[in-house]
Coordinates of C-alpha atoms in Angstrom, one line a residue:
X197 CA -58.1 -76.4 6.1
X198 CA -61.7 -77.3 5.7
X199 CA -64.0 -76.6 2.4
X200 CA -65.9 -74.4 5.0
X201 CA -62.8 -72.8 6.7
X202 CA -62.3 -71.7 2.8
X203 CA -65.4 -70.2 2.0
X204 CA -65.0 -67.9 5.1
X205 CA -61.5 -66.8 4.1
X206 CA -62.5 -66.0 0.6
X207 CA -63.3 -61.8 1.3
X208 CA -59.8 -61.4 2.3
X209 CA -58.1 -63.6 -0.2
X210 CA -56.1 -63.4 -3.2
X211 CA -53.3 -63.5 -4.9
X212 CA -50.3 -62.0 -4.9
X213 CA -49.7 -61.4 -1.1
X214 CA -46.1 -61.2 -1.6
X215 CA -45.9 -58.9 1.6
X216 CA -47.8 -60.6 3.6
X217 CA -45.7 -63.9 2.4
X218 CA -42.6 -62.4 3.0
X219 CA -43.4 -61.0 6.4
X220 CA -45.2 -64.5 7.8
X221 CA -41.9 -66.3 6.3
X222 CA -39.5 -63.4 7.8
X223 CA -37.8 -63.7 4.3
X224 CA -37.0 -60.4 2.0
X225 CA -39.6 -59.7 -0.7
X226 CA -37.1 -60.0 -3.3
X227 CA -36.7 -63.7 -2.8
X228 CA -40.3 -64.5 -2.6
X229 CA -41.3 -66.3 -5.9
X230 CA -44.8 -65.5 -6.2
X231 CA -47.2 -67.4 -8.4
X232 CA -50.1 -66.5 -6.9
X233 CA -50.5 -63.4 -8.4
X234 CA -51.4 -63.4 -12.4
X235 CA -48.9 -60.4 -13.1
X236 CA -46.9 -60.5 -16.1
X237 CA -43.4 -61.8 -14.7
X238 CA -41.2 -59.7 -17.6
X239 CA -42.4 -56.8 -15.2
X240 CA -43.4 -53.6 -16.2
X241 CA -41.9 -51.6 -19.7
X242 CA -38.8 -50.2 -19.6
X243 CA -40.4 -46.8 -21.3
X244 CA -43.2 -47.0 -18.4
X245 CA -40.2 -47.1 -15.7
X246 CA -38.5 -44.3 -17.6
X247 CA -41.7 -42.6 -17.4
X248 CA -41.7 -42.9 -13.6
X249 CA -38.5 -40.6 -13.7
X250 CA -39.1 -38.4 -16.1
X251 CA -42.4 -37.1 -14.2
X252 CA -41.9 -37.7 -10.7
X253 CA -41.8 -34.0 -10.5
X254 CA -45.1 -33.7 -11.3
X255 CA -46.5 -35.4 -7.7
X256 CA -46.0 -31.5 -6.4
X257 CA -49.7 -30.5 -8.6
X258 CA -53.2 -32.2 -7.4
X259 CA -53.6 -35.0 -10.5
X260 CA -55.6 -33.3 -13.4
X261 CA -59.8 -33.6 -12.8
X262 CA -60.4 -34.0 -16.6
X263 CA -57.4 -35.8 -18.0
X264 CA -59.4 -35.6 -21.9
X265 CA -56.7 -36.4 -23.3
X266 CA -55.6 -39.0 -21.7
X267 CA -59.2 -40.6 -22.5
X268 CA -58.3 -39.3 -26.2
X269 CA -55.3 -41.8 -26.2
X270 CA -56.8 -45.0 -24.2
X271 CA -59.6 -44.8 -26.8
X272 CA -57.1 -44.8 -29.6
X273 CA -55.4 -47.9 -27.7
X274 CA -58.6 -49.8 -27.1
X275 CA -58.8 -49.3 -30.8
X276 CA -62.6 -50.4 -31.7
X277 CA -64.7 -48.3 -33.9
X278 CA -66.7 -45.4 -32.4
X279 CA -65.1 -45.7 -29.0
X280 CA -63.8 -41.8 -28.5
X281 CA -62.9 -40.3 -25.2
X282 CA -66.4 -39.9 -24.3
X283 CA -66.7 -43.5 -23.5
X284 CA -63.8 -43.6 -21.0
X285 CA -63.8 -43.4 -17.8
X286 CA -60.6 -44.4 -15.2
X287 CA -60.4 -45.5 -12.4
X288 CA -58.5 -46.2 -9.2
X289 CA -57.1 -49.9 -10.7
X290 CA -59.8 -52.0 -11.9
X291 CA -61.3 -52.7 -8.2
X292 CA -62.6 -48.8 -8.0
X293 CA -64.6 -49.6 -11.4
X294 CA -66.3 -52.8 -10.2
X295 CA -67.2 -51.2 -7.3
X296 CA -67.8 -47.7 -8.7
X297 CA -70.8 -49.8 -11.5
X298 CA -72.2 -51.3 -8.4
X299 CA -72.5 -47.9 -6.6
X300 CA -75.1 -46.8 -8.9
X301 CA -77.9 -48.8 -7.8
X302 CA -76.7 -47.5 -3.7
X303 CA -80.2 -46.2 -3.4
X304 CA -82.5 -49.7 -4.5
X305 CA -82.9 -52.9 -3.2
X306 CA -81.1 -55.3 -5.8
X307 CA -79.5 -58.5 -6.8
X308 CA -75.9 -59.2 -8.7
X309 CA -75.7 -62.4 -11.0
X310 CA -72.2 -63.8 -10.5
X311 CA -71.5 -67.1 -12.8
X312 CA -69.3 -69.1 -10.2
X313 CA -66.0 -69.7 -9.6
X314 CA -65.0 -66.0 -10.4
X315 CA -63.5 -62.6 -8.9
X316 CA -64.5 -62.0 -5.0
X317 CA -64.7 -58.8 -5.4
X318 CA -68.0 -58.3 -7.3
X319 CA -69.9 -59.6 -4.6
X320 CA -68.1 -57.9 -2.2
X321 CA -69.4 -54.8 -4.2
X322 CA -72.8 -55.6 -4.3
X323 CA -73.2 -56.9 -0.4
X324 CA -71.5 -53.0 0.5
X325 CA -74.5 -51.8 -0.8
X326 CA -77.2 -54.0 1.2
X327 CA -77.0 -56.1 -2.8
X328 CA -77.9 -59.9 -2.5
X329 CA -75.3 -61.9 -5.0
X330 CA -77.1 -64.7 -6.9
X331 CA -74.5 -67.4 -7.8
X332 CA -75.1 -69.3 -10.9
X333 CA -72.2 -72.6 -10.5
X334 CA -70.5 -73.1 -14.0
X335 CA -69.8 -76.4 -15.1
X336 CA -66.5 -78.0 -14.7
X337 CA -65.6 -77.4 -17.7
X338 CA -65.9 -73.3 -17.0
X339 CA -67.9 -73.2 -20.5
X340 CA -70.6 -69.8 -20.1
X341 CA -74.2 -71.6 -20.0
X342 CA -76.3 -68.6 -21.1
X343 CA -79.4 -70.4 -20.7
X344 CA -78.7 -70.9 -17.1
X345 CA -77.7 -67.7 -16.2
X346 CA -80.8 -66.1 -17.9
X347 CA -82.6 -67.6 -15.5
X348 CA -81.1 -66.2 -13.0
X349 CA -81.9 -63.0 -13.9
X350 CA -85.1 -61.4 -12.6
X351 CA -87.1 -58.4 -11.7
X352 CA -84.8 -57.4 -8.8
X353 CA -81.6 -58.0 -10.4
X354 CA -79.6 -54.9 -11.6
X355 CA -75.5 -56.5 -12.7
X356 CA -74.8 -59.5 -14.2
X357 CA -70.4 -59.7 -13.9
X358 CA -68.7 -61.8 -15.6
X359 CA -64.6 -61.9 -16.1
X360 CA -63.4 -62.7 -19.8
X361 CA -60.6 -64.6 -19.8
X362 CA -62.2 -66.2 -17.1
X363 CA -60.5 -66.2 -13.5
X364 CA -59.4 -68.6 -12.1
X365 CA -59.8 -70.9 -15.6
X366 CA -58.1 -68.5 -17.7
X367 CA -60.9 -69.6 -20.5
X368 CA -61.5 -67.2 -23.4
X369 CA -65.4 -66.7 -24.1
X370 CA -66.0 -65.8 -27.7
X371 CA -67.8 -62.8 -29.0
X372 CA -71.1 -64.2 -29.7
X373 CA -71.6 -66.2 -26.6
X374 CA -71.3 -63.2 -24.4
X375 CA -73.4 -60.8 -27.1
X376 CA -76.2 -62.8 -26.7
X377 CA -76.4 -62.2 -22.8
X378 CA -75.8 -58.2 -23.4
X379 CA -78.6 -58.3 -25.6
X380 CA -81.0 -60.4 -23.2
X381 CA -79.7 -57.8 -20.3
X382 CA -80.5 -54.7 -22.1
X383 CA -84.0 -55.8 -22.6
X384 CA -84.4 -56.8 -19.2
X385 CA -83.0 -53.1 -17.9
X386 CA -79.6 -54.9 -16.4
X387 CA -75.9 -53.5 -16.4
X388 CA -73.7 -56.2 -18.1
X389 CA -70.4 -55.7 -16.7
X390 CA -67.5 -57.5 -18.4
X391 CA -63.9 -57.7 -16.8
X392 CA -61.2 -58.2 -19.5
X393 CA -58.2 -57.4 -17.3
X394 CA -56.4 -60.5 -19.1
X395 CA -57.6 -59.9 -22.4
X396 CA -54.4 -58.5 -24.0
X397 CA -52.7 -62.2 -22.9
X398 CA -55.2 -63.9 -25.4
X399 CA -53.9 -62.2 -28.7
X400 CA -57.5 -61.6 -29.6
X401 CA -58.0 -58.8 -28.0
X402 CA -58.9 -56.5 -31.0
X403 CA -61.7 -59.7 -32.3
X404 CA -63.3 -61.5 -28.8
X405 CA -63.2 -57.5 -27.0
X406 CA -66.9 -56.0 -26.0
X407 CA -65.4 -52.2 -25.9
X408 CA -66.8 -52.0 -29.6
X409 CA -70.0 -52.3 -28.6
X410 CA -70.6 -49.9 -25.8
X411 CA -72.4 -47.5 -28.3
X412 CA -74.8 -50.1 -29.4
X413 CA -75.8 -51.7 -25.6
X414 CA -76.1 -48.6 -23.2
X415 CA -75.9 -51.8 -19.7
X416 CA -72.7 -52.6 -21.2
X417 CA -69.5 -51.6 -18.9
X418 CA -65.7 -52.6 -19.9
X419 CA -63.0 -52.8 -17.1
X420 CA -59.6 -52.8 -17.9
X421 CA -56.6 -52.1 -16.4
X422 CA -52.6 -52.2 -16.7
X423 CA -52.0 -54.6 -13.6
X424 CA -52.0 -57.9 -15.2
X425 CA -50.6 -57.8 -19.0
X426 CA -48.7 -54.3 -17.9
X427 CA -47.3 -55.8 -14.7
X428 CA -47.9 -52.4 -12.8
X429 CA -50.2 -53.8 -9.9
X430 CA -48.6 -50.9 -7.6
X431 CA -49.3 -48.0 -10.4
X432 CA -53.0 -48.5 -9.8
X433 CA -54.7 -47.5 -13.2
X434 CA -57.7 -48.9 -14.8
X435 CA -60.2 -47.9 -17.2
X436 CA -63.8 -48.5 -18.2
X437 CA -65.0 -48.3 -21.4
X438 CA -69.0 -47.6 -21.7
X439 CA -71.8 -45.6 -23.4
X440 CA -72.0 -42.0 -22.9
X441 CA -74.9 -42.1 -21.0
X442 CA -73.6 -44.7 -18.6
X443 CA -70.1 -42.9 -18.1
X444 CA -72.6 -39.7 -16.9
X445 CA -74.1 -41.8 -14.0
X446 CA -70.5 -43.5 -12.8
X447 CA -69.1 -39.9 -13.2
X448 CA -71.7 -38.2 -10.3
X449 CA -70.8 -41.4 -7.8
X450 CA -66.7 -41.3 -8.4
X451 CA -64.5 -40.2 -6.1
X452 CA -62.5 -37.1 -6.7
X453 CA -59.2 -37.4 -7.4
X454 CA -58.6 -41.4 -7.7
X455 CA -55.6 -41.4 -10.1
X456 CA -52.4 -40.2 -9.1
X457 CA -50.1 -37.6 -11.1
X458 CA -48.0 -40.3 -12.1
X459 CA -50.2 -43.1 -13.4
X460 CA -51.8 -41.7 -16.3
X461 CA -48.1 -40.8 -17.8
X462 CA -46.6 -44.6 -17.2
X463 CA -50.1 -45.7 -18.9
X464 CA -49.0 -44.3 -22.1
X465 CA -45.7 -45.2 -22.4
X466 CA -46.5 -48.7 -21.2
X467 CA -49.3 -48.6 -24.5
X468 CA -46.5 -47.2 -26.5
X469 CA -43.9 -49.7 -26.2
X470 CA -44.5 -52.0 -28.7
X471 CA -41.4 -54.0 -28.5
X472 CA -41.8 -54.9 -24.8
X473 CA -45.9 -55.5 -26.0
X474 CA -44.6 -58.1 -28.9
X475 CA -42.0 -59.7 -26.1
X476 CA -44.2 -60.5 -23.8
X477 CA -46.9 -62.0 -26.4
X478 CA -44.4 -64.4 -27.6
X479 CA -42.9 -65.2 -24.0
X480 CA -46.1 -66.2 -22.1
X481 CA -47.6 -67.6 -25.2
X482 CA -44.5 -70.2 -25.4
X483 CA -43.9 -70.4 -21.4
X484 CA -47.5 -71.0 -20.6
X485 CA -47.2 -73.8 -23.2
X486 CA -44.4 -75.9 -21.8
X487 CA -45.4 -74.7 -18.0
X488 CA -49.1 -76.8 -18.5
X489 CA -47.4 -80.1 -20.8
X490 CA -44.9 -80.3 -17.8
X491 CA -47.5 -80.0 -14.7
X492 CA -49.8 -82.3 -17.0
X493 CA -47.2 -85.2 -16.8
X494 CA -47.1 -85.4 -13.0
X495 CA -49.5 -88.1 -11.9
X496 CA -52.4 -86.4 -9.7
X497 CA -52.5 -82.9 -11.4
X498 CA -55.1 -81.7 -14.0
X499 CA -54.0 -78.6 -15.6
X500 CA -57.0 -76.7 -17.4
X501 CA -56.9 -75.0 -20.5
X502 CA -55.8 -71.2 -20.7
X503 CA -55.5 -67.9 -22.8
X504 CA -54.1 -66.4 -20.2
X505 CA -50.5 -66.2 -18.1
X506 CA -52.0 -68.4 -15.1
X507 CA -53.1 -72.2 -15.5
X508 CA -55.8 -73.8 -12.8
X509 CA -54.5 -77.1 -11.7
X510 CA -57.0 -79.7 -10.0
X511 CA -55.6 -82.4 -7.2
X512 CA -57.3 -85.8 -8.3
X513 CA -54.7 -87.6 -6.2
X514 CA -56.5 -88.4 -2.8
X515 CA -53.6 -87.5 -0.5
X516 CA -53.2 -83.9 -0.5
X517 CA -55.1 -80.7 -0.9
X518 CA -54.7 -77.5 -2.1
X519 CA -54.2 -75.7 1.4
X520 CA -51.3 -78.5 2.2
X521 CA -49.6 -78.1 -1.1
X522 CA -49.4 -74.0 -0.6
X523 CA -48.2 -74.8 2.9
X524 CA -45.7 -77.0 1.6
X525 CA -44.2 -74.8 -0.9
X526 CA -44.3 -71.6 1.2
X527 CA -41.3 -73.5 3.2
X528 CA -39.2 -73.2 0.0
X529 CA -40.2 -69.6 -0.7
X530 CA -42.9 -70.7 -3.2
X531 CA -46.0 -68.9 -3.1
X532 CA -49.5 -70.5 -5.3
X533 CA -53.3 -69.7 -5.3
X534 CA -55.1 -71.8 -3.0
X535 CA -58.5 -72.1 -4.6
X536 CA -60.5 -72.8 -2.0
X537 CA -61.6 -69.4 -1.2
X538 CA -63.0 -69.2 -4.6
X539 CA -67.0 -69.5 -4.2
X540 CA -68.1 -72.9 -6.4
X541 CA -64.6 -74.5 -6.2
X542 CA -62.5 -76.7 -3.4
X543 CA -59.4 -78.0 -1.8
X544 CA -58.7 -79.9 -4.8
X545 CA -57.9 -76.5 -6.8
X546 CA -54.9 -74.3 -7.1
X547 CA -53.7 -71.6 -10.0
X548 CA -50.1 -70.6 -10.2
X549 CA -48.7 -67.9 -12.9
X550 CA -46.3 -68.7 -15.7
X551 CA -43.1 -67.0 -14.8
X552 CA -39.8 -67.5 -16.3
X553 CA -38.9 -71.4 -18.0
X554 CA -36.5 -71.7 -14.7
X555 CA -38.8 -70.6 -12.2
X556 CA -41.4 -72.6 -13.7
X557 CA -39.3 -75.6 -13.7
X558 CA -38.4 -74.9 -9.5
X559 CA -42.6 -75.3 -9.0
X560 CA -42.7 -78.6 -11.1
X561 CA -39.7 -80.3 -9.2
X562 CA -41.3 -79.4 -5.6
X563 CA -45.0 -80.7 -6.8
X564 CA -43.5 -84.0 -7.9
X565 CA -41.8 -84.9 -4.3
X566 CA -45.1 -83.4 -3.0
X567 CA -47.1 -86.1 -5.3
X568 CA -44.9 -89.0 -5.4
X569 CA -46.3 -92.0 -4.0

């Protein structure tokens, strides 16, 4: 596949097409091992499974249209002072949020900054609504240039999105570095939105979080959700965390009804489970550790630094690509992220999860008969 073939498959692209996998492969899902999609491998809590049975009888009542306490306890979870239930707002997984901040701005003519390589979806949210994206390329490196992407701000822009841990780098921006482009938003009348659907991965997510500062910048908008560290992509929850004022404007454009019966109950016991919380800390932490050292040693790999529970490799050997390594692990049920699609990368990229130390292992031995001379 070409660089340009990529580019025009990125809107439909990403990870963690284990259905589609199995179904092109005519294998059962089950035997699929996917890491293309960054979803905590452990799987979800036991207590959020048990909390599956214990209210499936609740799917007979229409979900609750004011769930305040529900809000009460996500603000007591995100646990940053000031944040109350006021600031909450939840949403359809995090994709209804990133789309629900860009519906705002439905009725003006407007731009969307989007730092580069990053999540499709946000200007996929801003071309729905006639929105231009603005690209601003970061450097190899993924390191947040704020001088650059102040530039790229002007009159007609409205969102600047940003992901933090980045994706697909899994980099951790620090606190300061993204304060100082809040500030320079708010002064220039711009919704910051801040994606930090990997944050709970980093161990920092009480120190390097922007939910304590809602009150203080009224553009800035927090998405969260329990698909990645929680392992629930199938629940669908997420939540935003904002200003009053800015969860009164998303509340008049969201649709009625997004959250199921069930979701909101398996939220909480998910947050409550501490012991699976501490397990999964301490197994990605050391996993993600030996899963980068042993892709590092094969000649032709670069493995990039990460806070996260995914790692982005880059191909400096000349002979392959990413598109022909995915192809060539798909044949033994192995399923990776080829980067490509990923506006302000190329063939030469690809981002794989850390699963288990055995599964792990299984990827390494395939890549180094792919990449033996």
């Amino acid at each position: 596949m070409t660089n340009t073939e990529c580019r025009e498959r990125r809107f439909v692209s990403h990870g963690g097409d284990v259905w589609g996998f199995a179904r092109k492969y005519n294998i059962p899902i089950e035997e699929a091992l996917d890491f293309s999609g960054p979803i905590n491998h452990l799987g979800p809590s036991p207590k959020a499974l048990e909390a599956v049975k214990e209210n499936a009888k609740l799917i007979r009542f229409y979900p609750d249209p004011n769930p305040v306490e529900l809000c009460k306890r996500i603000a007591e979870y995100v646990n940053q002072p000031s944040v109350t239930a006021d600031n909450i707002i939840l949403g359809n997984g995090s994709i209804e949020l990133i789309y629900m901040i860009t519906e705002i701005f439905s009725k003006t003519n407007f731009n969307a900054v989007v730092p580069v390589p990053s999540f499709t979806e946000y200007e996929k949210a801003a071309l729905r609504l006639g929105g231009q994206t603005i690209y601003v390329q970061l450097p190899p490196d993924f390191s947040m240039e704020n001088e650059k992407i102040k530039k790229a701000i002007t009159h007609d822009t409205k969102i600047v999105s940003i992901c933090n841990p980045h994706s697909p780098s899994g980099r951790l921006y620090l606190k300061d570095e993204i304060l100082d482009l809040v500030e320079y938003c708010q002064k220039k009348d711009v919704i910051f939105s801040i994606d930090e659907n990997y944050i709970e991965f980093t161990n920092k997510e009480l120190t390097e979080t922007m939910a304590g500062y809602v009150n203080k910048y009224s553009n800035l908008f927090v998405i969260r959700s329990v698909t990645k560290f929680y392992g629930m992509p199938g629940i669908r929850f997420g939540y935003g965390v904002a200003a009053k004022s800015l969860i009164d404007k998303l509340l008049d454009v969201r649709q009625p009804w997004s959250i199921n019966s069930l979701a909101g109950f398996v939220t909480l016991a998910a947050f409550s489970d501490k012991e699976f919380i501490e397990k999964t800390k301490q197994t990605i932490n050391q996993e993600r550790i030996n899963f980068a050292k042993q892709l590092g040693a094969i000649p032709g790999l670069q493995v990039f630094p990460s806070d996260t529970n995914f790692l982005l490799v880059k191909i400096t050997s000349k002979n392959l690509t990413s598109t022909k390594i995915k192809e060539e692990l798909a044949k033994m049920c192995m399923l990776i992220r080829d980067c490509c699609t990923f506006v302000g990368l190329d063939n030469t990229y690809f981002r794989v999860t850390v699963r288990s130390d055995k599964d792990n292992q299984k990827l390494v031995d395939e890549l180094k008969k792919l990449l033996a001379p």
